[in-house]
Coordinates of C-alpha atoms in Angstrom, one line a residue:
M105 CA 1.8 -20.6 34.5
A106 CA 3.9 -21.3 37.5
D107 CA 4.3 -25.1 36.1
H108 CA 5.0 -23.8 32.8
E109 CA 7.9 -21.5 34.1
L110 CA 9.4 -24.1 35.9
N111 CA 10.0 -26.0 32.7
N112 CA 11.3 -23.6 30.6
P113 CA 15.0 -25.2 31.2
N114 CA 14.1 -28.1 30.0
E115 CA 12.2 -26.9 27.0
K116 CA 14.9 -24.6 26.2
R117 CA 17.6 -27.8 26.4
T118 CA 14.8 -29.7 23.9
L119 CA 14.8 -26.9 21.6
T120 CA 18.4 -26.2 21.2
T121 CA 19.2 -29.8 21.2
C122 CA 16.5 -30.5 18.0
C123 CA 18.2 -27.1 16.7
G124 CA 21.6 -29.0 16.4
A125 CA 19.9 -32.1 14.9
H126 CA 17.8 -30.0 12.2
V127 CA 21.3 -28.1 11.5
I128 CA 23.4 -31.6 10.9
H129 CA 20.7 -33.2 9.0
D130 CA 19.2 -30.2 6.7
G131 CA 23.0 -29.7 6.5
L132 CA 23.6 -33.0 5.3
T133 CA 20.0 -33.2 2.9
D134 CA 20.3 -30.1 0.9
V135 CA 24.3 -29.7 0.6
L136 CA 23.4 -31.9 -2.4
Y137 CA 21.7 -29.2 -4.4
V138 CA 25.3 -27.5 -4.6
L139 CA 27.2 -30.7 -5.7
L140 CA 24.7 -31.3 -8.7
P141 CA 26.2 -29.3 -11.2
V142 CA 29.3 -30.5 -10.0
L143 CA 28.1 -34.1 -10.5
A144 CA 26.7 -33.6 -13.7
Q145 CA 29.7 -32.3 -14.9
T146 CA 31.6 -35.6 -13.7
F147 CA 29.2 -38.5 -14.5
G148 CA 27.6 -36.5 -17.4
L149 CA 24.0 -36.4 -16.3
S150 CA 21.2 -35.8 -18.2
Y151 CA 18.1 -33.1 -16.2
T152 CA 16.5 -35.8 -15.9
Q153 CA 19.1 -38.2 -14.2
I154 CA 19.8 -35.1 -12.2
G155 CA 16.3 -35.0 -10.9
L156 CA 16.3 -39.0 -10.0
V157 CA 19.9 -38.4 -8.0
R158 CA 17.9 -35.8 -6.1
S159 CA 14.9 -37.8 -5.3
A160 CA 16.7 -41.0 -4.3
Y161 CA 17.1 -39.1 -1.1
R162 CA 13.9 -37.8 -0.7
S163 CA 12.4 -41.2 -1.7
A164 CA 13.7 -42.8 1.4
L165 CA 12.3 -39.8 3.5
S166 CA 9.4 -40.2 2.1
L167 CA 8.6 -43.6 3.1
F168 CA 9.9 -44.0 6.3
Q169 CA 9.1 -40.7 8.2
I170 CA 5.5 -42.3 9.1
P171 CA 7.1 -45.6 10.4
A172 CA 9.3 -43.1 12.8
G173 CA 6.6 -41.2 13.9
I174 CA 4.7 -44.2 15.3
L175 CA 8.0 -46.7 16.3
A176 CA 8.3 -43.4 18.6
E177 CA 5.0 -43.3 20.2
R178 CA 6.0 -46.8 21.7
W179 CA 9.8 -46.4 22.0
G180 CA 10.4 -42.5 22.6
E181 CA 12.0 -40.2 20.3
R182 CA 15.4 -39.9 22.1
G183 CA 17.0 -43.1 20.6
L184 CA 15.4 -43.4 17.3
L185 CA 17.0 -39.6 16.9
A186 CA 20.0 -40.6 17.5
L187 CA 20.2 -43.6 15.7
G188 CA 18.7 -42.4 12.4
T189 CA 21.5 -39.8 12.8
A190 CA 24.2 -42.0 13.2
F191 CA 22.9 -43.8 10.4
A192 CA 22.8 -40.7 8.0
G193 CA 26.0 -39.6 9.2
A194 CA 27.4 -43.3 8.0
A195 CA 25.9 -43.0 4.6
F196 CA 27.5 -39.6 3.8
I197 CA 31.0 -41.4 4.9
G198 CA 29.9 -44.1 2.0
L199 CA 28.8 -41.4 -0.2
G200 CA 31.9 -39.4 0.0
M201 CA 33.8 -42.9 -1.4
S202 CA 31.2 -43.3 -4.0
S203 CA 32.4 -43.8 -7.5
G204 CA 29.8 -44.2 -9.7
F205 CA 25.9 -43.3 -10.5
I206 CA 24.4 -46.3 -8.7
S207 CA 26.4 -46.1 -6.1
L208 CA 25.1 -42.1 -5.6
L209 CA 21.8 -43.1 -5.6
I210 CA 22.2 -46.2 -3.1
F211 CA 24.2 -44.3 -0.6
L212 CA 21.4 -41.2 -1.1
F213 CA 18.5 -43.4 -0.4
L214 CA 20.5 -44.8 3.0
A215 CA 20.8 -41.4 3.9
G216 CA 17.5 -40.5 3.5
F217 CA 16.5 -43.3 5.4
G218 CA 18.4 -42.5 8.6
S219 CA 17.3 -38.3 7.9
A220 CA 13.5 -39.7 7.9
F221 CA 13.7 -39.7 11.7
Q222 CA 14.4 -36.2 12.3
H223 CA 11.6 -34.2 10.9
P224 CA 8.9 -36.0 12.6
L225 CA 10.5 -36.8 16.1
C226 CA 12.3 -33.4 16.3
S227 CA 8.8 -31.2 15.6
S228 CA 7.0 -33.3 17.8
L229 CA 9.5 -32.9 20.7
V230 CA 9.3 -29.0 20.2
S231 CA 5.7 -29.0 19.7
R232 CA 4.8 -31.0 23.2
A233 CA 7.3 -29.0 24.9
Y234 CA 6.2 -25.6 24.0
Q235 CA 2.3 -26.7 24.0
G236 CA 1.8 -24.4 26.7
G237 CA 2.6 -21.4 24.7
G238 CA 4.9 -20.2 21.8
R239 CA 4.8 -23.5 19.8
R240 CA 5.0 -21.5 16.5
G241 CA 7.8 -19.3 17.5
A242 CA 9.8 -21.9 18.8
L243 CA 8.9 -24.2 15.8
G244 CA 10.2 -21.5 13.6
T245 CA 13.2 -21.2 15.8
Y246 CA 14.1 -24.5 15.0
N247 CA 13.4 -24.4 11.1
F248 CA 15.4 -21.5 11.1
A249 CA 17.9 -24.1 12.5
G250 CA 17.4 -26.3 9.4
D251 CA 18.4 -23.1 6.8
L252 CA 21.4 -22.7 9.4
G253 CA 23.0 -25.9 8.9
K254 CA 21.8 -25.8 5.3
F255 CA 23.6 -22.5 4.6
I256 CA 27.0 -23.4 6.5
F257 CA 27.3 -26.9 4.7
A258 CA 26.5 -25.3 1.3
W259 CA 29.2 -23.0 1.8
V260 CA 31.8 -25.5 3.2
V261 CA 31.5 -27.2 0.0
S262 CA 31.4 -24.7 -2.3
L263 CA 34.6 -23.2 -1.1
A264 CA 36.3 -26.1 -0.8
I265 CA 34.9 -27.3 -4.2
A266 CA 36.6 -23.0 -5.4
A267 CA 39.7 -24.2 -3.8
G268 CA 40.4 -27.6 -5.6
L269 CA 39.4 -29.5 -3.7
S270 CA 37.6 -33.3 -4.5
W271 CA 33.8 -32.7 -3.4
K272 CA 34.3 -36.5 -1.7
I273 CA 36.7 -34.6 0.8
P274 CA 34.0 -32.6 2.0
V275 CA 31.4 -34.6 1.8
G276 CA 32.9 -37.3 3.7
G277 CA 33.8 -35.0 6.5
M278 CA 30.4 -34.1 7.4
G279 CA 29.3 -37.7 7.5
V280 CA 31.9 -38.1 10.2
M281 CA 30.2 -35.5 11.9
G282 CA 26.9 -36.7 11.6
V283 CA 28.1 -39.8 13.1
I284 CA 29.4 -37.8 16.0
S285 CA 26.6 -35.5 16.8
A286 CA 24.3 -38.7 17.1
A287 CA 26.0 -39.6 20.7
L288 CA 25.3 -35.6 21.4
I289 CA 21.7 -35.7 20.4
F290 CA 21.1 -38.8 22.7
I291 CA 23.1 -37.4 25.9
M292 CA 21.4 -34.1 25.6
L293 CA 17.9 -35.4 25.3
S294 CA 18.9 -37.7 28.4
R295 CA 19.3 -34.4 30.1
A296 CA 16.4 -32.4 29.1
G297 CA 14.3 -35.7 30.0
A298 CA 12.7 -35.6 26.4
G299 CA 11.6 -38.1 24.0
A300 CA 12.2 -41.2 26.6
F301 CA 10.1 -44.6 26.4
A302 CA 6.5 -44.2 26.7
A303 CA 6.8 -46.4 29.7
D304 CA 8.8 -44.2 31.7
G305 CA 6.2 -41.7 32.1
E306 CA 6.8 -39.3 29.8
N307 CA 2.9 -39.0 29.0
D308 CA 0.7 -38.8 31.5
S309 CA -0.6 -41.8 33.0
D310 CA -4.0 -40.4 33.8
S311 CA -4.6 -39.2 30.2
P312 CA -6.4 -41.6 28.1
R313 CA -4.7 -43.0 24.7
T314 CA -5.6 -41.2 21.7
V315 CA -7.0 -43.8 19.1
G316 CA -5.9 -43.4 15.5
W317 CA -4.4 -40.2 14.4
G318 CA -5.3 -38.2 16.8
I319 CA -6.5 -35.4 14.0
R320 CA -9.3 -33.0 15.6
D321 CA -9.6 -30.7 12.5
R322 CA -9.8 -33.1 9.5
R323 CA -10.8 -30.1 7.6
G324 CA -7.7 -27.8 8.0
F325 CA -5.1 -30.7 8.6
L326 CA -6.3 -31.7 4.8
A327 CA -5.6 -28.2 3.6
L328 CA -2.5 -27.5 5.3
C329 CA -1.5 -30.7 4.0
A330 CA -2.3 -29.4 0.3
L331 CA -0.1 -26.1 1.5
G332 CA 2.8 -28.1 2.3
I333 CA 2.7 -30.1 -1.0
L334 CA 2.3 -27.2 -3.2
E335 CA 5.1 -25.2 -1.2
S336 CA 7.2 -28.5 -1.5
V337 CA 7.1 -29.0 -5.4
T338 CA 7.9 -25.4 -5.9
R339 CA 10.7 -25.1 -3.4
Y340 CA 12.3 -28.4 -4.3
G341 CA 12.1 -28.0 -8.5
F342 CA 13.4 -24.3 -7.6
L343 CA 16.4 -25.4 -5.5
T344 CA 17.2 -28.6 -7.8
F345 CA 17.9 -26.3 -11.2
I346 CA 17.7 -22.8 -10.2
A347 CA 21.8 -23.3 -10.7
F348 CA 21.3 -24.4 -14.0
L349 CA 19.1 -21.4 -15.2
M350 CA 22.1 -19.4 -13.7
I351 CA 24.7 -21.6 -15.9
E352 CA 22.3 -20.8 -18.8
K353 CA 22.3 -17.1 -17.7
G354 CA 26.1 -17.2 -18.2
A355 CA 27.0 -18.0 -14.6
S356 CA 30.5 -20.6 -14.8
H357 CA 30.3 -24.0 -13.0
E358 CA 32.3 -22.8 -10.6
L359 CA 29.7 -19.9 -9.8
S360 CA 26.9 -21.8 -9.7
T361 CA 28.1 -24.0 -6.6
T362 CA 27.2 -20.4 -4.8
V363 CA 23.7 -20.0 -6.3
V364 CA 21.9 -22.4 -3.6
P365 CA 24.2 -21.2 -0.6
I366 CA 22.9 -17.6 -1.9
V367 CA 19.3 -18.5 -1.6
F368 CA 19.6 -20.0 2.0
I369 CA 20.9 -16.7 3.2
G370 CA 17.4 -15.5 2.9
G371 CA 16.1 -18.8 3.7
M372 CA 17.5 -18.2 7.0
A373 CA 15.7 -15.0 7.7
G374 CA 12.4 -16.3 6.1
K375 CA 12.5 -19.4 8.6
L376 CA 12.8 -17.5 11.6
A377 CA 10.7 -14.3 11.0
C378 CA 7.9 -15.8 9.2
G379 CA 7.2 -18.0 12.4
F380 CA 6.6 -15.0 14.4
L381 CA 4.8 -13.1 11.8
A382 CA 2.2 -15.7 11.3
D383 CA 1.9 -15.0 15.3
R384 CA 1.5 -11.4 14.8
I385 CA -0.6 -11.3 11.5
G386 CA -2.3 -14.7 11.0
V387 CA -1.8 -18.0 9.4
V388 CA -3.6 -17.0 6.5
R389 CA -2.2 -13.7 5.8
T390 CA 1.4 -14.7 6.3
I391 CA 0.8 -17.7 3.6
A392 CA -0.7 -15.4 0.8
V393 CA 2.2 -12.8 1.3
T394 CA 4.7 -15.4 1.0
V395 CA 3.1 -17.2 -1.8
L396 CA 2.8 -13.6 -3.8
T397 CA 6.1 -12.7 -3.2
T398 CA 8.0 -16.3 -4.3
G399 CA 5.6 -16.7 -7.2
G400 CA 6.3 -13.1 -8.5
G401 CA 10.2 -13.1 -7.6
I402 CA 11.0 -16.1 -9.5
L403 CA 9.0 -14.6 -12.6
V404 CA 10.9 -11.8 -12.3
L405 CA 14.0 -13.6 -12.0
L406 CA 13.6 -15.4 -14.9
A407 CA 13.7 -11.8 -17.2
A408 CA 16.8 -10.7 -15.1
P409 CA 20.3 -10.5 -16.4
L410 CA 22.6 -12.7 -14.3
V411 CA 24.1 -9.9 -11.9
A412 CA 20.3 -8.7 -11.3
A413 CA 19.9 -12.4 -10.8
F414 CA 22.2 -13.0 -8.3
V415 CA 20.7 -10.2 -6.1
L416 CA 17.2 -11.5 -6.3
L417 CA 17.8 -14.7 -5.1
P418 CA 18.3 -14.3 -1.3
L419 CA 14.7 -12.5 -1.6
I420 CA 13.4 -15.1 -3.0
G421 CA 14.6 -17.3 -0.2
V422 CA 13.0 -15.4 2.0
T423 CA 10.1 -16.3 1.0
I424 CA 10.1 -19.5 -0.5
N425 CA 11.9 -21.0 2.9
G426 CA 9.8 -18.6 5.0
T427 CA 6.4 -20.3 4.1
S428 CA 7.5 -24.1 5.6
S429 CA 8.0 -22.2 9.2
V430 CA 3.9 -21.2 9.3
L431 CA 2.3 -24.7 7.6
Y432 CA 4.9 -26.8 10.7
G433 CA 4.3 -24.8 13.6
T434 CA 0.4 -25.1 12.7
V435 CA 0.3 -28.7 12.2
G436 CA 0.0 -29.2 16.2
E437 CA -3.0 -27.4 16.1
F438 CA -5.0 -30.0 14.6
V439 CA -3.9 -33.1 16.5
E440 CA -4.1 -34.4 19.8
S441 CA -0.7 -34.2 21.7
D442 CA 0.0 -37.9 22.0
R443 CA -0.3 -38.2 18.4
Q444 CA 2.3 -35.5 17.4
S445 CA 5.2 -37.6 16.3
R446 CA 2.3 -39.5 13.9
A447 CA 1.1 -36.5 12.6
Y448 CA 4.2 -34.9 11.7
G449 CA 5.1 -38.1 10.1
L450 CA 2.3 -38.2 8.0
F451 CA 2.6 -34.5 7.2
Y452 CA 6.5 -34.8 6.4
T453 CA 5.9 -38.1 3.8
L454 CA 2.8 -36.3 2.2
T455 CA 5.5 -32.9 1.6
T456 CA 8.9 -35.2 1.0
G457 CA 6.7 -37.4 -1.2
S458 CA 6.4 -34.5 -3.5
G459 CA 10.0 -33.6 -3.3
V460 CA 10.4 -36.9 -4.8
L461 CA 8.1 -36.7 -8.0
A462 CA 9.2 -33.0 -8.5
P463 CA 12.7 -33.0 -9.4
L464 CA 12.0 -36.1 -11.7
G465 CA 9.1 -34.2 -13.2
Y466 CA 11.0 -30.9 -13.8
G467 CA 13.9 -32.6 -14.9
A468 CA 12.2 -34.5 -17.8
L469 CA 10.5 -31.2 -18.3
G470 CA 13.7 -29.4 -18.4
D471 CA 15.1 -31.7 -21.1
Q472 CA 12.1 -31.4 -23.4
A473 CA 11.2 -27.7 -22.9
G474 CA 14.7 -25.9 -21.3
I475 CA 15.5 -25.0 -18.1
S476 CA 13.8 -21.6 -18.6
M477 CA 10.5 -22.7 -19.3
T478 CA 10.4 -25.1 -16.6
M479 CA 11.7 -22.4 -14.0
G480 CA 8.5 -20.5 -15.3
I481 CA 6.0 -23.5 -14.4
I482 CA 7.6 -23.7 -11.2
G483 CA 6.5 -20.0 -10.4
F484 CA 3.5 -20.3 -11.5
V485 CA 2.6 -23.6 -9.4
I486 CA 2.9 -21.8 -6.2
F487 CA -0.4 -19.6 -6.9
L488 CA -2.5 -22.5 -6.6
C489 CA -1.5 -22.2 -2.5
L490 CA -4.0 -18.9 -2.6
P491 CA -7.3 -21.3 -3.2
M492 CA -6.3 -23.5 -0.2
C493 CA -5.4 -20.4 1.7
V494 CA -9.7 -19.9 1.7
I495 CA -10.8 -23.7 2.6
L496 CA -7.8 -23.0 5.6
R497 CA -9.0 -19.8 7.0
P498 CA -12.0 -21.4 8.8
S499 CA -10.0 -24.0 10.8
V500 CA -7.3 -20.9 12.1
E501 CA -7.4 -18.3 15.0
E502 CA -6.8 -14.9 12.5

C-alpha cells in the first residue's frame, strides 16, 4: 500500500494528461455530429452520403487502433500519442479549408488516423497507472473528460454557426489547438514518467513478457467486445441522425446544431457516474440499467413532441454514453498488464468498426424507410445487450 501511495502523484499526472488528450480528440471526433446538418444543407447530401462522411473518420480509427497498440509495446505510448494528436490537428486544419465532398472524406480519414492513437494508448496508460486500485473509477473519469471535450467543442461550433460564422473557421481553429496540445501531452507524460520506450524500463524487467494477446479470460473479453459493438452501433447511429429526427419534428437547421451538444450534457454525467456505479452495484447490473433506459428513452423520444423531445435528450445522453465507461473500465481486468495497449486496440477496433458500418447502414435505411423508422430500429438494437450480460456475468465479480 505504501508503494501505491508513493506513486499517486505520477498516477494523477498520467490521468490528467490522458484526460486532456481525451478532451481534444473526442472534441475533434464528435464535433462532426454538429456539422452534419450544415454539411448536408451546404453540399446537398443524402442520408447515405451523411453516413459516408461520418464513417470516413471512423474507418481510419478502426483500421489503425490495433497497429497503434502494438507499436506502443515497443516504442511507448508517449511519443506515439503526441504524434497522433499533431497529425489529427493538422488534418482538421486541412478540413477547415475543404471545398467539396471528396476533400471532406479525405481530411476526415486522415484525422481519424491521427486520433486512432488516443483511445488504446491513453486507456492503457490509465489502466496500468491504476492497476493497484481504482482502475474503473479512473477510466470513468477519463471517459468523462472525453464527453467534456465533445460538449465544449460542439457548443463552440454550434454558437459560431448561430453567430453567422462559416463552419470552416472554428474547425480550423480546433485543428491549431490539436497541434499545440500534442507538445503539451509529450511534456506532461515525460514529467509523469509514463509511456516511455519499453527499453527505458517502464516494464518490470524481472517479469517475463507475455506471449500473444495476453487475454486471461477469453469468454469474458469476447462478451465485453460484443456488448461494446452493440452499444457503439446504437450510440453512433443515434448521434448521427438525431438532429435529422428533430428537424422532422419541426426544429430549424440552426436549432438542430444544438441537439447533439444537449445530448453531451447528459453524456458527461453518465460517463463519470456509471464507472463509479459499476464499482458499487456491479458491472452487469449497471449495464442492464443503462441498456433498458437507453432503449426505452429512444422509443419514447419518437412519440414525443419537439419540446418534450429536447427535454429527453440529456436524459438519454446519460445512459447512451455512460455504458461505455463500464465496458472500457472492465477490459483491463481480462488482460495481462504488458498487453493492455494491444487489447484496448483490439477492443476499440471492434467497437469503432461498428461505428463505420452503423452510419452507412442506418443512412441507407433512412433513405428508404424514413428517419423515424430508422431511429426506432436503433432503439430496439440496444436491447440485444441483455443476453450478452448473461454471458458476461460469470467473468466479473458482482
